[in-house]
Amino acid sequence: MKELYQIERINYNYCLVAVEKTFAGKGILASPNLDNNTVTVDSPLSEKDWKQIHFLLSEEGYELREKI
C-alpha cells in the first residue's frame, strides 16, 4: 500500500537522488516529486522508520512532514 508524505526542501542545493538514497538505505522504495513537495513510498512507514528517515533527510537538507 503506497503512502504519500509531504517533504520540504530546506537547502536547494540537494536533489532527488539524496532523497531516494536516504529511503533506499532503509530498504524503502520512494518516489520523490520535488515539484509538488511530496514523496511516495511503496509501503507504510513504521514510526521508527519515519523518525530515522526524518533525521537522515534533515542532514541532507530536507524535512519530512506528515502523511498526506
PDB file of N, CA and C in Angstrom:
ATOM      1  N   MET A   1       0.845  -1.185   0.000  1.00  0.00           N
ATOM      2  CA  MET A   1       0.000   0.000   0.000  1.00  0.00           C
ATOM      3  C   MET A   1       0.890   1.248   0.000  1.00  0.00           C
ATOM      4  N   LYS A   2       0.729   2.076  -0.993  1.00  0.00           N
ATOM      5  CA  LYS A   2       1.556   3.272  -1.110  1.00  0.00           C
ATOM      6  C   LYS A   2       1.041   4.371  -0.191  1.00  0.00           C
ATOM      7  N   GLU A   3       1.976   5.171   0.307  1.00  0.00           N
ATOM      8  CA  GLU A   3       1.621   6.326   1.132  1.00  0.00           C
ATOM      9  C   GLU A   3       2.337   7.552   0.591  1.00  0.00           C
ATOM     10  N   LEU A   4       1.709   8.696   0.764  1.00  0.00           N
ATOM     11  CA  LEU A   4       2.251   9.958   0.281  1.00  0.00           C
ATOM     12  C   LEU A   4       2.575  10.842   1.471  1.00  0.00           C
ATOM     13  N   TYR A   5       3.785  11.393   1.486  1.00  0.00           N
ATOM     14  CA  TYR A   5       4.229  12.265   2.569  1.00  0.00           C
ATOM     15  C   TYR A   5       4.632  13.619   2.005  1.00  0.00           C
ATOM     16  N   GLN A   6       4.442  14.630   2.796  1.00  0.00           N
ATOM     17  CA  GLN A   6       4.894  15.973   2.445  1.00  0.00           C
ATOM     18  C   GLN A   6       6.389  16.064   2.756  1.00  0.00           C
ATOM     19  N   ILE A   7       7.146  16.706   1.882  1.00  0.00           N
ATOM     20  CA  ILE A   7       8.573  16.908   2.111  1.00  0.00           C
ATOM     21  C   ILE A   7       8.910  18.341   1.735  1.00  0.00           C
ATOM     22  N   GLU A   8       9.773  18.953   2.499  1.00  0.00           N
ATOM     23  CA  GLU A   8      10.127  20.347   2.245  1.00  0.00           C
ATOM     24  C   GLU A   8      11.629  20.467   2.073  1.00  0.00           C
ATOM     25  N   ARG A   9      12.028  21.171   1.023  1.00  0.00           N
ATOM     26  CA  ARG A   9      13.453  21.425   0.809  1.00  0.00           C
ATOM     27  C   ARG A   9      13.890  22.559   1.715  1.00  0.00           C
ATOM     28  N   ILE A  10      14.912  22.296   2.488  1.00  0.00           N
ATOM     29  CA  ILE A  10      15.490  23.335   3.335  1.00  0.00           C
ATOM     30  C   ILE A  10      16.675  23.958   2.608  1.00  0.00           C
ATOM     31  N   ASN A  11      17.428  23.113   1.920  1.00  0.00           N
ATOM     32  CA  ASN A  11      18.606  23.555   1.193  1.00  0.00           C
ATOM     33  C   ASN A  11      18.407  23.199  -0.277  1.00  0.00           C
ATOM     34  N   TYR A  12      18.333  24.167  -1.134  1.00  0.00           N
ATOM     35  CA  TYR A  12      18.014  23.927  -2.545  1.00  0.00           C
ATOM     36  C   TYR A  12      19.181  23.346  -3.339  1.00  0.00           C
ATOM     37  N   ASN A  13      20.333  23.125  -2.702  1.00  0.00           N
ATOM     38  CA  ASN A  13      21.472  22.547  -3.408  1.00  0.00           C
ATOM     39  C   ASN A  13      21.368  21.035  -3.560  1.00  0.00           C
ATOM     40  N   TYR A  14      20.424  20.406  -2.876  1.00  0.00           N
ATOM     41  CA  TYR A  14      20.288  18.958  -2.932  1.00  0.00           C
ATOM     42  C   TYR A  14      19.266  18.561  -3.986  1.00  0.00           C
ATOM     43  N   CYS A  15      19.232  17.279  -4.299  1.00  0.00           N
ATOM     44  CA  CYS A  15      18.389  16.823  -5.404  1.00  0.00           C
ATOM     45  C   CYS A  15      17.633  15.550  -5.040  1.00  0.00           C
ATOM     46  N   LEU A  16      16.866  15.053  -5.992  1.00  0.00           N
ATOM     47  CA  LEU A  16      16.062  13.847  -5.797  1.00  0.00           C
ATOM     48  C   LEU A  16      16.894  12.647  -5.359  1.00  0.00           C
ATOM     49  N   VAL A  17      18.108  12.542  -5.870  1.00  0.00           N
ATOM     50  CA  VAL A  17      18.943  11.381  -5.574  1.00  0.00           C
ATOM     51  C   VAL A  17      19.205  11.264  -4.077  1.00  0.00           C
ATOM     52  N   ALA A  18      19.425  12.383  -3.407  1.00  0.00           N
ATOM     53  CA  ALA A  18      19.665  12.352  -1.961  1.00  0.00           C
ATOM     54  C   ALA A  18      18.461  11.793  -1.224  1.00  0.00           C
ATOM     55  N   VAL A  19      17.271  12.155  -1.656  1.00  0.00           N
ATOM     56  CA  VAL A  19      16.049  11.663  -1.016  1.00  0.00           C
ATOM     57  C   VAL A  19      15.883  10.170  -1.297  1.00  0.00           C
ATOM     58  N   GLU A  20      16.036   9.768  -2.557  1.00  0.00           N
ATOM     59  CA  GLU A  20      15.890   8.357  -2.916  1.00  0.00           C
ATOM     60  C   GLU A  20      16.883   7.489  -2.158  1.00  0.00           C
ATOM     61  N   LYS A  21      18.137   7.930  -2.068  1.00  0.00           N
ATOM     62  CA  LYS A  21      19.170   7.152  -1.383  1.00  0.00           C
ATOM     63  C   LYS A  21      18.883   7.038   0.107  1.00  0.00           C
ATOM     64  N   THR A  22      18.335   8.070   0.701  1.00  0.00           N
ATOM     65  CA  THR A  22      18.014   8.028   2.125  1.00  0.00           C
ATOM     66  C   THR A  22      16.983   6.945   2.405  1.00  0.00           C
ATOM     67  N   PHE A  23      15.931   6.889   1.608  1.00  0.00           N
ATOM     68  CA  PHE A  23      14.909   5.856   1.787  1.00  0.00           C
ATOM     69  C   PHE A  23      15.472   4.474   1.428  1.00  0.00           C
ATOM     70  N   ALA A  24      16.239   4.394   0.343  1.00  0.00           N
ATOM     71  CA  ALA A  24      16.801   3.114  -0.093  1.00  0.00           C
ATOM     72  C   ALA A  24      17.722   2.528   0.973  1.00  0.00           C
ATOM     73  N   GLY A  25      18.414   3.381   1.701  1.00  0.00           N
ATOM     74  CA  GLY A  25      19.286   2.925   2.779  1.00  0.00           C
ATOM     75  C   GLY A  25      18.525   2.201   3.874  1.00  0.00           C
ATOM     76  N   LYS A  26      17.237   2.464   3.973  1.00  0.00           N
ATOM     77  CA  LYS A  26      16.371   1.781   4.944  1.00  0.00           C
ATOM     78  C   LYS A  26      15.579   0.661   4.274  1.00  0.00           C
ATOM     79  N   GLY A  27      15.877   0.389   2.996  1.00  0.00           N
ATOM     80  CA  GLY A  27      15.186  -0.668   2.272  1.00  0.00           C
ATOM     81  C   GLY A  27      13.789  -0.287   1.809  1.00  0.00           C
ATOM     82  N   ILE A  28      13.553   1.011   1.627  1.00  0.00           N
ATOM     83  CA  ILE A  28      12.228   1.506   1.251  1.00  0.00           C
ATOM     84  C   ILE A  28      12.316   2.170  -0.120  1.00  0.00           C
ATOM     85  N   LEU A  29      11.464   1.731  -1.041  1.00  0.00           N
ATOM     86  CA  LEU A  29      11.411   2.331  -2.369  1.00  0.00           C
ATOM     87  C   LEU A  29      10.581   3.606  -2.289  1.00  0.00           C
ATOM     88  N   ALA A  30      11.171   4.719  -2.698  1.00  0.00           N
ATOM     89  CA  ALA A  30      10.493   6.010  -2.616  1.00  0.00           C
ATOM     90  C   ALA A  30      10.591   6.735  -3.946  1.00  0.00           C
ATOM     91  N   SER A  31       9.539   7.488  -4.257  1.00  0.00           N
ATOM     92  CA  SER A  31       9.490   8.291  -5.479  1.00  0.00           C
ATOM     93  C   SER A  31       9.242   9.743  -5.099  1.00  0.00           C
ATOM     94  N   PRO A  32      10.309  10.523  -4.934  1.00  0.00           N
ATOM     95  CA  PRO A  32      10.113  11.931  -4.588  1.00  0.00           C
ATOM     96  C   PRO A  32       9.678  12.755  -5.789  1.00  0.00           C
ATOM     97  N   ASN A  33       8.851  13.746  -5.535  1.00  0.00           N
ATOM     98  CA  ASN A  33       8.430  14.704  -6.548  1.00  0.00           C
ATOM     99  C   ASN A  33       8.599  16.081  -5.915  1.00  0.00           C
ATOM    100  N   LEU A  34       9.741  16.690  -6.167  1.00  0.00           N
ATOM    101  CA  LEU A  34      10.026  17.962  -5.515  1.00  0.00           C
ATOM    102  C   LEU A  34       9.315  19.131  -6.177  1.00  0.00           C
ATOM    103  N   ASP A  35       8.661  18.880  -7.337  1.00  0.00           N
ATOM    104  CA  ASP A  35       7.854  19.939  -7.945  1.00  0.00           C
ATOM    105  C   ASP A  35       6.630  20.245  -7.089  1.00  0.00           C
ATOM    106  N   ASN A  36       6.060  19.194  -6.470  1.00  0.00           N
ATOM    107  CA  ASN A  36       4.912  19.439  -5.592  1.00  0.00           C
ATOM    108  C   ASN A  36       5.220  19.087  -4.130  1.00  0.00           C
ATOM    109  N   ASN A  37       6.520  18.925  -3.844  1.00  0.00           N
ATOM    110  CA  ASN A  37       6.996  18.684  -2.471  1.00  0.00           C
ATOM    111  C   ASN A  37       6.350  17.484  -1.800  1.00  0.00           C
ATOM    112  N   THR A  38       6.359  16.361  -2.515  1.00  0.00           N
ATOM    113  CA  THR A  38       5.846  15.124  -1.929  1.00  0.00           C
ATOM    114  C   THR A  38       6.824  13.988  -2.198  1.00  0.00           C
ATOM    115  N   VAL A  39       6.676  12.931  -1.441  1.00  0.00           N
ATOM    116  CA  VAL A  39       7.402  11.686  -1.696  1.00  0.00           C
ATOM    117  C   VAL A  39       6.420  10.540  -1.478  1.00  0.00           C
ATOM    118  N   THR A  40       6.363   9.639  -2.464  1.00  0.00           N
ATOM    119  CA  THR A  40       5.503   8.468  -2.368  1.00  0.00           C
ATOM    120  C   THR A  40       6.366   7.281  -1.978  1.00  0.00           C
ATOM    121  N   VAL A  41       5.957   6.555  -0.953  1.00  0.00           N
ATOM    122  CA  VAL A  41       6.683   5.350  -0.549  1.00  0.00           C
ATOM    123  C   VAL A  41       5.809   4.138  -0.856  1.00  0.00           C
ATOM    124  N   ASP A  42       6.457   3.019  -1.212  1.00  0.00           N
ATOM    125  CA  ASP A  42       5.720   1.830  -1.642  1.00  0.00           C
ATOM    126  C   ASP A  42       5.107   1.038  -0.500  1.00  0.00           C
ATOM    127  N   SER A  43       5.529   1.297   0.714  1.00  0.00           N
ATOM    128  CA  SER A  43       4.917   0.616   1.859  1.00  0.00           C
ATOM    129  C   SER A  43       4.853   1.597   3.021  1.00  0.00           C
ATOM    130  N   PRO A  44       3.880   1.424   3.896  1.00  0.00           N
ATOM    131  CA  PRO A  44       3.741   2.356   5.022  1.00  0.00           C
ATOM    132  C   PRO A  44       5.002   2.396   5.884  1.00  0.00           C
ATOM    133  N   LEU A  45       5.335   3.574   6.364  1.00  0.00           N
ATOM    134  CA  LEU A  45       6.492   3.734   7.246  1.00  0.00           C
ATOM    135  C   LEU A  45       6.084   3.458   8.684  1.00  0.00           C
ATOM    136  N   SER A  46       6.897   2.668   9.361  1.00  0.00           N
ATOM    137  CA  SER A  46       6.679   2.495  10.795  1.00  0.00           C
ATOM    138  C   SER A  46       7.107   3.784  11.490  1.00  0.00           C
ATOM    139  N   GLU A  47       6.692   3.957  12.715  1.00  0.00           N
ATOM    140  CA  GLU A  47       7.087   5.148  13.482  1.00  0.00           C
ATOM    141  C   GLU A  47       8.610   5.238  13.587  1.00  0.00           C
ATOM    142  N   LYS A  48       9.258   4.097  13.812  1.00  0.00           N
ATOM    143  CA  LYS A  48      10.722   4.060  13.926  1.00  0.00           C
ATOM    144  C   LYS A  48      11.377   4.482  12.614  1.00  0.00           C
ATOM    145  N   ASP A  49      10.912   3.903  11.489  1.00  0.00           N
ATOM    146  CA  ASP A  49      11.469   4.266  10.185  1.00  0.00           C
ATOM    147  C   ASP A  49      11.247   5.741   9.890  1.00  0.00           C
ATOM    148  N   TRP A  50      10.048   6.248  10.199  1.00  0.00           N
ATOM    149  CA  TRP A  50       9.746   7.651   9.931  1.00  0.00           C
ATOM    150  C   TRP A  50      10.721   8.550  10.689  1.00  0.00           C
ATOM    151  N   LYS A  51      10.952   8.251  11.962  1.00  0.00           N
ATOM    152  CA  LYS A  51      11.865   9.071  12.773  1.00  0.00           C
ATOM    153  C   LYS A  51      13.286   9.016  12.232  1.00  0.00           C
ATOM    154  N   GLN A  52      13.742   7.816  11.858  1.00  0.00           N
ATOM    155  CA  GLN A  52      15.100   7.680  11.338  1.00  0.00           C
ATOM    156  C   GLN A  52      15.254   8.399  10.002  1.00  0.00           C
ATOM    157  N   ILE A  53      14.283   8.236   9.119  1.00  0.00           N
ATOM    158  CA  ILE A  53      14.349   8.892   7.814  1.00  0.00           C
ATOM    159  C   ILE A  53      14.223  10.401   7.968  1.00  0.00           C
ATOM    160  N   HIS A  54      13.366  10.845   8.871  1.00  0.00           N
ATOM    161  CA  HIS A  54      13.235  12.278   9.141  1.00  0.00           C
ATOM    162  C   HIS A  54      14.594  12.855   9.537  1.00  0.00           C
ATOM    163  N   PHE A  55      15.305  12.168  10.417  1.00  0.00           N
ATOM    164  CA  PHE A  55      16.625  12.627  10.866  1.00  0.00           C
ATOM    165  C   PHE A  55      17.623  12.627   9.709  1.00  0.00           C
ATOM    166  N   LEU A  56      17.678  11.534   8.952  1.00  0.00           N
ATOM    167  CA  LEU A  56      18.629  11.438   7.848  1.00  0.00           C
ATOM    168  C   LEU A  56      18.358  12.488   6.777  1.00  0.00           C
ATOM    169  N   LEU A  57      17.083  12.717   6.470  1.00  0.00           N
ATOM    170  CA  LEU A  57      16.747  13.731   5.469  1.00  0.00           C
ATOM    171  C   LEU A  57      17.108  15.125   5.951  1.00  0.00           C
ATOM    172  N   SER A  58      16.954  15.377   7.246  1.00  0.00           N
ATOM    173  CA  SER A  58      17.300  16.704   7.762  1.00  0.00           C
ATOM    174  C   SER A  58      18.788  16.971   7.576  1.00  0.00           C
ATOM    175  N   GLU A  59      19.597  15.925   7.655  1.00  0.00           N
ATOM    176  CA  GLU A  59      21.030  16.082   7.409  1.00  0.00           C
ATOM    177  C   GLU A  59      21.321  16.359   5.941  1.00  0.00           C
ATOM    178  N   GLU A  60      20.408  15.962   5.056  1.00  0.00           N
ATOM    179  CA  GLU A  60      20.569  16.180   3.615  1.00  0.00           C
ATOM    180  C   GLU A  60      19.920  17.485   3.148  1.00  0.00           C
ATOM    181  N   GLY A  61      19.287  18.198   4.044  1.00  0.00           N
ATOM    182  CA  GLY A  61      18.686  19.470   3.665  1.00  0.00           C
ATOM    183  C   GLY A  61      17.199  19.413   3.391  1.00  0.00           C
ATOM    184  N   TYR A  62      16.530  18.372   3.888  1.00  0.00           N
ATOM    185  CA  TYR A  62      15.086  18.226   3.693  1.00  0.00           C
ATOM    186  C   TYR A  62      14.392  18.033   5.029  1.00  0.00           C
ATOM    187  N   GLU A  63      13.114  18.310   5.053  1.00  0.00           N
ATOM    188  CA  GLU A  63      12.310  17.997   6.223  1.00  0.00           C
ATOM    189  C   GLU A  63      11.137  17.137   5.778  1.00  0.00           C
ATOM    190  N   LEU A  64      11.030  15.948   6.374  1.00  0.00           N
ATOM    191  CA  LEU A  64       9.911  15.058   6.092  1.00  0.00           C
ATOM    192  C   LEU A  64       8.752  15.481   6.969  1.00  0.00           C
ATOM    193  N   ARG A  65       7.619  15.729   6.344  1.00  0.00           N
ATOM    194  CA  ARG A  65       6.441  16.191   7.082  1.00  0.00           C
ATOM    195  C   ARG A  65       5.444  15.060   7.240  1.00  0.00           C
ATOM    196  N   GLU A  66       4.246  15.425   7.645  1.00  0.00           N
ATOM    197  CA  GLU A  66       3.207  14.437   7.917  1.00  0.00           C
ATOM    198  C   GLU A  66       2.723  13.744   6.645  1.00  0.00           C
ATOM    199  N   LYS A  67       2.094  12.609   6.849  1.00  0.00           N
ATOM    200  CA  LYS A  67       1.494  11.860   5.743  1.00  0.00           C
ATOM    201  C   LYS A  67       0.300  12.647   5.218  1.00  0.00           C
ATOM    202  N   ILE A  68       0.127  12.629   3.908  1.00  0.00           N
ATOM    203  CA  ILE A  68      -0.993  13.341   3.278  1.00  0.00           C
ATOM    204  C   ILE A  68      -2.140  12.377   3.089  1.00  0.00           C
TER     205      ILE A  68
END
